[in-house]
Coordinates of C-alpha atoms in Angstrom, one line a residue:
X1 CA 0.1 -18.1 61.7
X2 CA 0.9 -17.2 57.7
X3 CA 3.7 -14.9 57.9
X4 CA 3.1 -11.0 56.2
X5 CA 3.1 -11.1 52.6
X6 CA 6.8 -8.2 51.5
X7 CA 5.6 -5.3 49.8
X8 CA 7.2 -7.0 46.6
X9 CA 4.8 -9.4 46.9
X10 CA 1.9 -7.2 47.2
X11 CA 3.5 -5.5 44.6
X12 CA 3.5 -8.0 42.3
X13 CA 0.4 -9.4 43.0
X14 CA -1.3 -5.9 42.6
X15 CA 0.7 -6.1 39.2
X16 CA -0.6 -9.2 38.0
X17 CA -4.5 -8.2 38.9
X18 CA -4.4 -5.1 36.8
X19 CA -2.7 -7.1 34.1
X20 CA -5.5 -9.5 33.9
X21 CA -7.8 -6.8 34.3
X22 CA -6.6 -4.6 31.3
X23 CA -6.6 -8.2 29.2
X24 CA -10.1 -8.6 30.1
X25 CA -11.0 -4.6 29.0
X26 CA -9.3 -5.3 25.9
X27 CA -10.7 -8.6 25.1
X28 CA -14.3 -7.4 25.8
X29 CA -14.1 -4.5 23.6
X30 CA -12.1 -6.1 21.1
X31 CA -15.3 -8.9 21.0
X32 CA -18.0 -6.1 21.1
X33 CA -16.6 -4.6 18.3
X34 CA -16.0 -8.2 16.3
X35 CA -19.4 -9.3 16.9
X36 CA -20.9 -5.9 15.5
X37 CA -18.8 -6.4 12.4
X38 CA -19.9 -10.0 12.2
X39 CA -23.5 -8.8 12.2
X40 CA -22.7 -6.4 9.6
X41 CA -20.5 -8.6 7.2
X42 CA -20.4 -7.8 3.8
X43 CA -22.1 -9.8 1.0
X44 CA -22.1 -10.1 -2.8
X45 CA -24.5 -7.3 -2.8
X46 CA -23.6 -4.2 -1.6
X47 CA -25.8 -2.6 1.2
X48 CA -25.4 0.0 3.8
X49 CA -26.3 -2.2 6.3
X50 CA -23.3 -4.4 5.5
X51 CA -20.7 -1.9 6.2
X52 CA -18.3 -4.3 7.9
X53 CA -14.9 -3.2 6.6
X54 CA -16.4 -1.4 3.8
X55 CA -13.0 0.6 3.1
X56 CA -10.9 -2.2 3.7
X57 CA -13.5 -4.3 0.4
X58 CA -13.5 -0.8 -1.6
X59 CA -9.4 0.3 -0.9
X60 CA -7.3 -2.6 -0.5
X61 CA -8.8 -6.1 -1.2
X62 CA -11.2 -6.0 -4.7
X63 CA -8.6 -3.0 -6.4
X64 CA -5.7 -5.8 -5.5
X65 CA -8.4 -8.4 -7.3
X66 CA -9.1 -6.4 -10.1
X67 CA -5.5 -6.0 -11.2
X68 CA -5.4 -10.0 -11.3
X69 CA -8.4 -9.6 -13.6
X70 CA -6.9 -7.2 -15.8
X71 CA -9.2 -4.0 -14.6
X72 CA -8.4 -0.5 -13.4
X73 CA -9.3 0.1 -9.8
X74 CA -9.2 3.7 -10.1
X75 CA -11.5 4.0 -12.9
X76 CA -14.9 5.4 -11.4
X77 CA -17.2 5.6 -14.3
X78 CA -20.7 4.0 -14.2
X79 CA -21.8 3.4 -17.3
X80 CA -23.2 0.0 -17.6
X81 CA -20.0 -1.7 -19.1
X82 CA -19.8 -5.0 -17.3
X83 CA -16.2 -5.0 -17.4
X84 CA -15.2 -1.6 -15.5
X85 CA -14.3 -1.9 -12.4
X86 CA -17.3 -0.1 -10.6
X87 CA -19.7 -2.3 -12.6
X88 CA -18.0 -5.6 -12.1
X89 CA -17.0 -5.8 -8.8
X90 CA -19.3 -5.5 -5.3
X91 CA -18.1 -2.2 -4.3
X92 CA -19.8 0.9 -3.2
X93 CA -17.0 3.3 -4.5
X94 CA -13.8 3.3 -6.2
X95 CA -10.6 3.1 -5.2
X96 CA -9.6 7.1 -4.3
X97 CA -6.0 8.3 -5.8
X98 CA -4.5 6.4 -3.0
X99 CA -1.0 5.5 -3.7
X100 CA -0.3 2.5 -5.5
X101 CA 1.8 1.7 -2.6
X102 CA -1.3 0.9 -0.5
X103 CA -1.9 -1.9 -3.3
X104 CA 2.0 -3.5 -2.9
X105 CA 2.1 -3.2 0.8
X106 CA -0.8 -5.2 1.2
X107 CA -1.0 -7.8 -1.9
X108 CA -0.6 -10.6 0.0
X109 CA -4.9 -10.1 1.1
X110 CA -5.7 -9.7 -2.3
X111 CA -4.6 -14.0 -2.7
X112 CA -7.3 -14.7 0.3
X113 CA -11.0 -15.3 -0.3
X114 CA -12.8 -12.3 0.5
X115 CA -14.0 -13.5 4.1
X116 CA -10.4 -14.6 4.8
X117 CA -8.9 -11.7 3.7
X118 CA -11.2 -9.2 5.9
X119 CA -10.8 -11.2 9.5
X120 CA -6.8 -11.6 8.2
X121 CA -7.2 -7.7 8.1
X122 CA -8.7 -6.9 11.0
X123 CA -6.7 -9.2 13.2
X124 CA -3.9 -7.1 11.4
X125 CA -5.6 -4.0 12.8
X126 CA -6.1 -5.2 16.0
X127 CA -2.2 -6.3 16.4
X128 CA -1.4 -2.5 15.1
X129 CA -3.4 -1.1 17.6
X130 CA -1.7 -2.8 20.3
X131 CA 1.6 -1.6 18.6
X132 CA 0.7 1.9 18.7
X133 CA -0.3 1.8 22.2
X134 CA 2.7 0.5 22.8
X135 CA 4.9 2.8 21.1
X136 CA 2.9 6.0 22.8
X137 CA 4.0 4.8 26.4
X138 CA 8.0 4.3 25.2
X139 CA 7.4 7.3 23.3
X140 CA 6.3 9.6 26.3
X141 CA 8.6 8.3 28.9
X142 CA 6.6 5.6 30.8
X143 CA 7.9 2.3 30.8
X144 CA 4.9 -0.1 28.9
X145 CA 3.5 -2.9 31.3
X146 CA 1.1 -5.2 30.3
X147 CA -1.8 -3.5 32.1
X148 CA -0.9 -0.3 30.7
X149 CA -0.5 -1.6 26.9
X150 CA -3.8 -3.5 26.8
X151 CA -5.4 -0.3 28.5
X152 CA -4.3 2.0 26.6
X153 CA -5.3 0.3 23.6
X154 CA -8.9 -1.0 24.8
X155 CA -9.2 2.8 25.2
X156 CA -8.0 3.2 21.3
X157 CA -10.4 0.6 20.3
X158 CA -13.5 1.8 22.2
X159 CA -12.9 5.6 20.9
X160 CA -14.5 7.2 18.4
X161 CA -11.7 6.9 15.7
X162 CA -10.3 3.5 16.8
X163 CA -13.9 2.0 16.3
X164 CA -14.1 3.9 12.9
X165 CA -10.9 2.7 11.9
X166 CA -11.8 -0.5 12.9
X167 CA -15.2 -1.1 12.0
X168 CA -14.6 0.3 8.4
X169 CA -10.7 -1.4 7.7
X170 CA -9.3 1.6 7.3
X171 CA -5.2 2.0 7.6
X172 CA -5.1 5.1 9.7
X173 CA -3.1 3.1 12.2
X174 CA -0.3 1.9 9.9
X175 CA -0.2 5.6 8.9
X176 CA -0.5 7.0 12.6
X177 CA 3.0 4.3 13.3
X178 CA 4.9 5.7 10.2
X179 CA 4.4 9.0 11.2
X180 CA 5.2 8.7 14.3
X181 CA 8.2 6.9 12.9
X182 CA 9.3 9.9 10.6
X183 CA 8.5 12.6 13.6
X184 CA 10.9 10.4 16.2
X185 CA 13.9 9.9 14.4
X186 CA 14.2 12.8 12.0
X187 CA 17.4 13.4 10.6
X188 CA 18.9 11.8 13.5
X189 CA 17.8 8.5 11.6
X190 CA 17.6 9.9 8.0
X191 CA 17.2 6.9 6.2
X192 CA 14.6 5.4 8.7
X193 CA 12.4 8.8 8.7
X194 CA 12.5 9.3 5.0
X195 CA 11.4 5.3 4.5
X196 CA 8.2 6.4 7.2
X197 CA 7.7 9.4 5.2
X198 CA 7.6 7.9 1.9
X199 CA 5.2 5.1 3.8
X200 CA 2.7 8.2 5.1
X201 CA 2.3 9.2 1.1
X202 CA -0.2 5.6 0.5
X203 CA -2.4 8.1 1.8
X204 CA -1.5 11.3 0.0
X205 CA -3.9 13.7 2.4
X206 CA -1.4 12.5 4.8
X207 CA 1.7 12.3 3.6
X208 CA 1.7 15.4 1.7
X209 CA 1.1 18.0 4.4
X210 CA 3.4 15.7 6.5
X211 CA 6.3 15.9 4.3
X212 CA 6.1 19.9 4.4
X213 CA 5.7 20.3 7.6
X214 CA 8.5 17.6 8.7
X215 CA 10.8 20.0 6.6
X216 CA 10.2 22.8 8.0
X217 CA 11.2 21.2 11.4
X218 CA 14.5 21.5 9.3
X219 CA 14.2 17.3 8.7
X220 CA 15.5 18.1 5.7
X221 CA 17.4 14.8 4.2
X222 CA 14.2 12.4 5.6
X223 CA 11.6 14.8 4.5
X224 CA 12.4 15.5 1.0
X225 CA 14.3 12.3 0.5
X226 CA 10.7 10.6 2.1
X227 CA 8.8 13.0 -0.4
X228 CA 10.6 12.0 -3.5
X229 CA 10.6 8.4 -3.3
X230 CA 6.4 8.8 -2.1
X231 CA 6.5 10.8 -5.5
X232 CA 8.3 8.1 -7.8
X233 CA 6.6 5.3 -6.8
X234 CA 3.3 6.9 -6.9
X235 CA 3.4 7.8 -10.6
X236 CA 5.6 4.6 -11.3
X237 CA 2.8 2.6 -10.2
X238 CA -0.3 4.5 -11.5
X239 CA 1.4 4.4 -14.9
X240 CA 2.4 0.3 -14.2
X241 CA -1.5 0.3 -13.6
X242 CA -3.0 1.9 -16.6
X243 CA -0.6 -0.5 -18.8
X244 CA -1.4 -2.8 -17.3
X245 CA -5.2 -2.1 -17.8
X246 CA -5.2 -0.3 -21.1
X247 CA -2.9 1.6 -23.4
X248 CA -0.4 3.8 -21.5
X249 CA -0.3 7.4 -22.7
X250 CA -0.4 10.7 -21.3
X251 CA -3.8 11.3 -22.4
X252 CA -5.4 7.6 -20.7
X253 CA -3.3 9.1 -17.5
X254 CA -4.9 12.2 -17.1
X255 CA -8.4 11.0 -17.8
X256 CA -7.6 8.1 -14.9
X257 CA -7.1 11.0 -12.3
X258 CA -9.6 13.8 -13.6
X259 CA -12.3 11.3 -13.8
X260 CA -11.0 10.0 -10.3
X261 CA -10.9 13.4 -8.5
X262 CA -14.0 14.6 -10.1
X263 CA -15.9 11.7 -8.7
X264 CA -14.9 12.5 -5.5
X265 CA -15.9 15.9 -5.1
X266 CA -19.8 15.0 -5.7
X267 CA -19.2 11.8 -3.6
X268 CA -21.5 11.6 -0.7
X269 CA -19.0 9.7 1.5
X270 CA -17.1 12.7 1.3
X271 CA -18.9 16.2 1.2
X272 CA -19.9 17.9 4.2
X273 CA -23.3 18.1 3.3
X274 CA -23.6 14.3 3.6
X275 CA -20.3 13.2 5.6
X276 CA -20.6 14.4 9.1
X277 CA -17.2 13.4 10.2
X278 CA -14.6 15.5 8.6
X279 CA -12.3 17.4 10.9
X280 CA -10.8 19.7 8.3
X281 CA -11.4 23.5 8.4
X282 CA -13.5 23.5 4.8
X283 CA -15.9 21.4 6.4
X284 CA -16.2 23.0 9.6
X285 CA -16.7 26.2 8.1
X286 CA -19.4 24.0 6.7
X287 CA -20.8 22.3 9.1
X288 CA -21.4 25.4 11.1
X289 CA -22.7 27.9 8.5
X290 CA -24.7 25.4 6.7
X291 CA -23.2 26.8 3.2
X292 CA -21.1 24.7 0.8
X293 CA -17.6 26.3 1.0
X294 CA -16.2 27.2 -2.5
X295 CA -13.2 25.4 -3.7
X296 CA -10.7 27.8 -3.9
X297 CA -12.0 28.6 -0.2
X298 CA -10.7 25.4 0.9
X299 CA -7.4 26.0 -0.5
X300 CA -6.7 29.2 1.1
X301 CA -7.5 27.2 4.2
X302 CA -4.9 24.9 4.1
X303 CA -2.1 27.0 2.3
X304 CA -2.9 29.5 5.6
X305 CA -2.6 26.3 8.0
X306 CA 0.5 24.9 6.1
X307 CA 2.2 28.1 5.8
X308 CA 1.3 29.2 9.7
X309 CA 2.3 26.0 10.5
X310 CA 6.0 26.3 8.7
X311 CA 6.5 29.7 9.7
X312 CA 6.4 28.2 13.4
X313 CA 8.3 25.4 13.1
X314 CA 11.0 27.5 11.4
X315 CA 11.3 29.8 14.2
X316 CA 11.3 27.0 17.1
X317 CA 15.2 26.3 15.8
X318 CA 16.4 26.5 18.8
X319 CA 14.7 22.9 19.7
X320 CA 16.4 21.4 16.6
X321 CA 17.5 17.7 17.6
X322 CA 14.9 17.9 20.3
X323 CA 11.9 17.3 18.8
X324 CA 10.5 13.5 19.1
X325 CA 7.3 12.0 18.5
X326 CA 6.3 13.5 21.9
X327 CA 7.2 17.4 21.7
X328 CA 4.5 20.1 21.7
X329 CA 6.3 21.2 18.1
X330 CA 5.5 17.2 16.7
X331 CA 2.1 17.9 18.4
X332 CA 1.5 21.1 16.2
X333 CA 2.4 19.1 12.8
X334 CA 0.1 15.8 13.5
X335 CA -2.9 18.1 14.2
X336 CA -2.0 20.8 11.5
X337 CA -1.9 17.5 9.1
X338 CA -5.9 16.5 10.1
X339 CA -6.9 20.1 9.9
X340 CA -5.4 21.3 6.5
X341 CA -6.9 19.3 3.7
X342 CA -9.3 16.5 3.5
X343 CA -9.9 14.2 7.0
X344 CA -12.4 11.9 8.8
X345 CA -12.6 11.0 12.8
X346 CA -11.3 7.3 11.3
X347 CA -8.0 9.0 10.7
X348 CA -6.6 10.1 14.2
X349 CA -5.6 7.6 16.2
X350 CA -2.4 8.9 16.1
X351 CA -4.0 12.3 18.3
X352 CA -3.2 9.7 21.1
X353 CA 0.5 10.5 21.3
X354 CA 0.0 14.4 22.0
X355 CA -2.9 13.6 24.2
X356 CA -0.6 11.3 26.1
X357 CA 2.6 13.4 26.1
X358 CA 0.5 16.9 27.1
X359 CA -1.1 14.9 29.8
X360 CA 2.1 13.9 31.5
X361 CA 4.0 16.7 30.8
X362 CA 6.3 14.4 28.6
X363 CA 9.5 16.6 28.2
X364 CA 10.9 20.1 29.1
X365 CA 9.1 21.4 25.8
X366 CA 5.5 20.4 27.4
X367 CA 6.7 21.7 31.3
X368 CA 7.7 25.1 29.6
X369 CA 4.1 25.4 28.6
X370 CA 2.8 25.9 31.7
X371 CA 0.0 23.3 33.5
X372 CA -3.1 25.0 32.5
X373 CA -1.7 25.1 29.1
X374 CA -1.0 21.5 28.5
X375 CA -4.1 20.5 30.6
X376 CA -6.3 22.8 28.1
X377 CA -4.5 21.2 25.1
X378 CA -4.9 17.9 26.6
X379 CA -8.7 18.3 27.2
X380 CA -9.4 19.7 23.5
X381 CA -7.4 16.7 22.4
X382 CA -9.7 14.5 24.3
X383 CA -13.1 15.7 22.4
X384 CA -12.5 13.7 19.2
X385 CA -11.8 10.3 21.2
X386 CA -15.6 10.9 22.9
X387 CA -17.7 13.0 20.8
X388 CA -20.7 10.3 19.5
X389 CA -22.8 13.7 19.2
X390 CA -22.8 14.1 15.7
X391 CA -23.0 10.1 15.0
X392 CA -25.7 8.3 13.3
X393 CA -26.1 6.2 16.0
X394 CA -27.0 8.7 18.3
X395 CA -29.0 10.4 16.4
X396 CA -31.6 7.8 16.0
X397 CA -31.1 6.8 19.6
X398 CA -32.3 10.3 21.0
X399 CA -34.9 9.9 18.1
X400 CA -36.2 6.7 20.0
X401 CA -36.6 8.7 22.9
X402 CA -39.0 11.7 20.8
X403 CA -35.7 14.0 20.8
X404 CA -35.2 15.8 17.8
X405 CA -32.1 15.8 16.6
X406 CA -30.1 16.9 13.1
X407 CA -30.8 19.8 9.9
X408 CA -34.0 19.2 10.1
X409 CA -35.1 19.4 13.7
X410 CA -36.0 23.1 13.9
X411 CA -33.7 26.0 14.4
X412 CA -32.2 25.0 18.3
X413 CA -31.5 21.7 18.3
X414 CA -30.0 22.2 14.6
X415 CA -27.9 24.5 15.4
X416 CA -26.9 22.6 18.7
X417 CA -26.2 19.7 15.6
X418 CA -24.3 21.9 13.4
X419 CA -22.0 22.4 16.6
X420 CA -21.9 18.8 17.7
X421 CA -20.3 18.0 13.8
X422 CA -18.4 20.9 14.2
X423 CA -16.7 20.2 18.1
X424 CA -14.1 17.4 16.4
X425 CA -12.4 20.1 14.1
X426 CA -12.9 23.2 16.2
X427 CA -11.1 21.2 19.2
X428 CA -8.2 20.7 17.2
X429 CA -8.0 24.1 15.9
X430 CA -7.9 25.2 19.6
X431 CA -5.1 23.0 20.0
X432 CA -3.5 24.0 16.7
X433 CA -3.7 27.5 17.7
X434 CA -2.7 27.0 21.2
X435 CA 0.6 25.5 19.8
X436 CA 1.3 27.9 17.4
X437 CA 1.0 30.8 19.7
X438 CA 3.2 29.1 22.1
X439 CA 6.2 28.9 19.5
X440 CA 5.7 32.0 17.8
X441 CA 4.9 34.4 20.6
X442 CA 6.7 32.4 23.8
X443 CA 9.8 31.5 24.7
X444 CA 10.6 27.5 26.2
X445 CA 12.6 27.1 29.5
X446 CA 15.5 25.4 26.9
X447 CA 15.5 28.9 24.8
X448 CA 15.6 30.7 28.0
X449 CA 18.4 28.4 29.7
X450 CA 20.6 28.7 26.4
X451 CA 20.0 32.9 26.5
X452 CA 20.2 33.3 30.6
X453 CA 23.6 35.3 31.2
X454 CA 25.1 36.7 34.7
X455 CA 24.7 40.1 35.8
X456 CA 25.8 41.2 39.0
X457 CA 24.8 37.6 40.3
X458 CA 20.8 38.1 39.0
X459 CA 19.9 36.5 35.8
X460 CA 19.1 38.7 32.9
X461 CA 16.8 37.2 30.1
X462 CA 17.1 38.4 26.5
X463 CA 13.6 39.8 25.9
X464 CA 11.0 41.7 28.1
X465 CA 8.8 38.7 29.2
X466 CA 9.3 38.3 33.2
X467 CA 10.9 35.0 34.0
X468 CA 7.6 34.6 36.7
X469 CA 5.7 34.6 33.4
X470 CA 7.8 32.7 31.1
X471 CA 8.2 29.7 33.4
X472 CA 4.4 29.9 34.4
X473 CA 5.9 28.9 38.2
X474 CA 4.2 30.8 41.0
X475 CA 7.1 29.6 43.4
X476 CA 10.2 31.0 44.5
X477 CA 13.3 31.2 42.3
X478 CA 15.5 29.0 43.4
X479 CA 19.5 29.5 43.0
X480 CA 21.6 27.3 40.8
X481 CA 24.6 28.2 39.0
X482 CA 25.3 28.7 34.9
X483 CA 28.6 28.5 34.0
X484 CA 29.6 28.5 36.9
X485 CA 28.3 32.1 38.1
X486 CA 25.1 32.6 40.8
X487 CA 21.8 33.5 39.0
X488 CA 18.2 32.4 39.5
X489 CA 16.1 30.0 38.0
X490 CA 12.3 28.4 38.6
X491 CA 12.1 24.3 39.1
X492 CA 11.0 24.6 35.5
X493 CA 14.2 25.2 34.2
X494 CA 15.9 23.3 36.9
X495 CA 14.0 20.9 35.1
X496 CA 15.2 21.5 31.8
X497 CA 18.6 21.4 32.7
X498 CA 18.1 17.9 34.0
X499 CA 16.0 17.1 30.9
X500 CA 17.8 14.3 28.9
X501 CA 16.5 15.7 25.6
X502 CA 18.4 18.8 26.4
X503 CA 20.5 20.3 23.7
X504 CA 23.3 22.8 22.5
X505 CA 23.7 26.1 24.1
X506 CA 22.6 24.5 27.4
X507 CA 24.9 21.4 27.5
X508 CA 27.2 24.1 27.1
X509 CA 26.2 26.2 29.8
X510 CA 24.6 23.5 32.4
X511 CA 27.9 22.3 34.2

């Protein structure tokens, strides 16, 4: 007879099993999606049916070939002249006021041959991917296995913006990791956070609202240090560009970027009327009302959500040198930064981190919420990794089927449309406001352990909100001591006293 296989045995074969199996997930999405680009591969003509990396060929690879040849990338006029960059070059659009950064981060693609330099990319992509996954599971606590890596990112890949990202070469995900950088170490790392920072401004919509928002966290040293160096090299390299490509003067300058921006407010990649997957408030306001939304509309959108947003992180002080990648405060400022100004479904991979972190209560800043808090937050945050409703794709897959489906398929079913565009954003503003009302109008278990005094051996809290209520715990108190004195507490704030990211007044006070 074979004797029993130990528990560590079983253990680790169970291990090994879900290892392979998570491989396996990862590999067969990783080939779906490779074999659809392969289908779709660009040529020398441009064609929407060869939108294989498209923003990968239009941002990164012929801009970095043009400046070999001489020609301004971010020139977008069409006006015959074989030697402008939007006339010589296969490209369905110019290069948007990116920052030249973009450009001398990834020069070495630009020496490839064009099919070289797109699979180089996306293997790139694939590998960052992997990374981000990885850093999400060391970010929220859990200790990253090979099962749970490849997982977790076959579930990145298969989503909504990890195929967009993919499929059109975009660099969300080297954005989404120096974010997540810059929100991690703060000013506990300045010098490492203002270098992530400064990374985040290649893609200004990114970078900019980041920057703000990181110092009103009170990040001050790697947010404006971040800011300033974003700043410099942007208009060092813009101005390197246009003498490069022309004569350098402040007139040339300004005609580069009017011309620039002005194309891309009648470009149909980008409007709502004709790009169905912005999550920003402009368009959603858009999408649902079926009006354009005026300019100086969109503004006062994202000055409110930038200032609302500021205004809240200023007040949560008390979590200074808290705050990681994983608190509900970091949460606030990554979905505040795709809400405010100008963003696609392709840019938020990084929405994987609060997803994770509210899902697993990741923190004493996420328990202090409450469970049906997080779990609400967690579902809204959900909607953009699953929502194909509002896709191409499956729009002319229910039209197969005699569904109609979009503007024009009669008052019900567009309205149902309008909605489907409109779920991304409107998810993320429930979890923007969710998160804001939390640090505005409640109080966290760390605030409350830091104010808690002894009276007469109960616990007095400084403000009117019932400690039932504050903790969201339906059980008994249970006794501890604070400073050495009886009072009461809930397991929430027995849990935040145990909470390794547990700061100031309560190391004080916790003996």
């Amino acid at each position: 007879m074979s004797a029993a296989r130990s528990p560590a045995a079983e253990n680790t074969r169970s291990s090994r099993t879900l290892a392979v199996a998570a491989v396996l997930l990862f590999a067969a999405v990783l080939g779906g999606l490779s074999w659809r680009l392969y289908q779709h591969r660009p040529t020398e003509a441009v064609s929407l049916e060869r939108w294989a990396l498209a923003s990968y060929r239009d941002v990164i690879y012929f801009p970095l070939v043009a400046l070999g040849d001489g020609v301004n990338p971010y020139d977008s006029v069409r006006d015959g002249n074989p030697e402008r960059y939007m006339e010589r070059y296969p490209v369905a659009d110019h290069l948007p006021l990116y920052s030249p950064l973009v450009l001398a981060l990834f020069s070495p693609f630009g020496a490839l041959p064009a099919e070289a330099s797109m699979v180089a990319f996306a293997a790139l992509n694939c590998l960052l991917f992997v990374l981000l996954a990885w850093c999400t599971l060391r970010i929220i606590g859990r200790r990253p296995t090979v099962a749970s890596v490849f997982a977790l990112s076959a579930f990145l890949l298969a989503s909504q913006p990890g195929r967009g990202a993919f499929n059109a070469g975009q660099i969300s995900v080297p954005l989404a990791l120096a974010m997540l950088g810059a929100l991690q170490w703060g000013d506990r790392h300045a010098w490492r956070s203002g270098l992530m920072v400064a990374l985040s401004t290649m893609k200004p919509t990114f970078g900019g609202p980041f920057g703000v928002m990181l110092a009103a966290r009170r990040d001050w040293r790697s947010a404006i240090g971040g800011l300033a160096v974003g700043g410099v090299v942007f208009a060092a390299g813009l101005a390197a560009i246009v003498a490069r490509t022309g004569e350098l003067s402040v007139d040339s300058v300004i005609q580069v970027v009017s011309g620039n921006h002005a194309h891309l407010a009648n470009d149909p990649e980008a409007v709502p009327r004709t790009n169905k997957a912005r999550t920003d408030l402009a368009a959603i306001f858009e999408y649902l009302s079926a009006q354009s939304t005026p300019r100086w509309a969109s503004m006062v959108l994202a000055a409110g959500v930038l200032g609302i947003s500021c205004a809240a992180l200023w007040k949560n002080r008390h979590s200074r040198g808290e705050d990681t990648a994983a608190s509900p405060a970091s949460a606030m400022i990554i979905v505040a930064t795709f809400i405010c100004i100008f963003h696609n479904v392709y840019d938020l991979p990084l929405l994987i981190v609060p997803l994770a972190a509210s899902a697993t209560a990741a923190g004493s800043g996420w328990r202090s919420l409450g469970a049906a808090r997080r779990y609400g937050i967690a579902a809204l945050l959900v909607v953009p990794f699953v929502n194909i409703f509002w896709t191409q794709g499956f729009r002319t897959l229910v039209g197969q089927l005699g569904v109609p489906w979009g503007e024009d398929a009669g008052p019900l079913f567009a309205a149902a449309y309008r909605l489907a565009c409109s779920a991304n954003g409107l998810a993320l503003l429930g979890v923007w406001g969710l998160l804001v009302h939390s640090m505005l109008f409640r109080r966290s278990s760390i605030a409350v352990a830091a104010n808690t005094t002894a009276a007469g051996g109960k616990a007095t809290l400084n403000g009117d909100v019932p400690p039932s209520e504050l903790f969201n715990d339906r059980q008994s108190l249970h006794a501890t001591k604070i400073g050495g004195c009886p009072t009461t507490a809930s397991p929430a704030l027995i849990g935040a006293m145990h909470d390794r990211q547990a700061v100031g007044a309560t190391h004080e006070t916790i003996q």
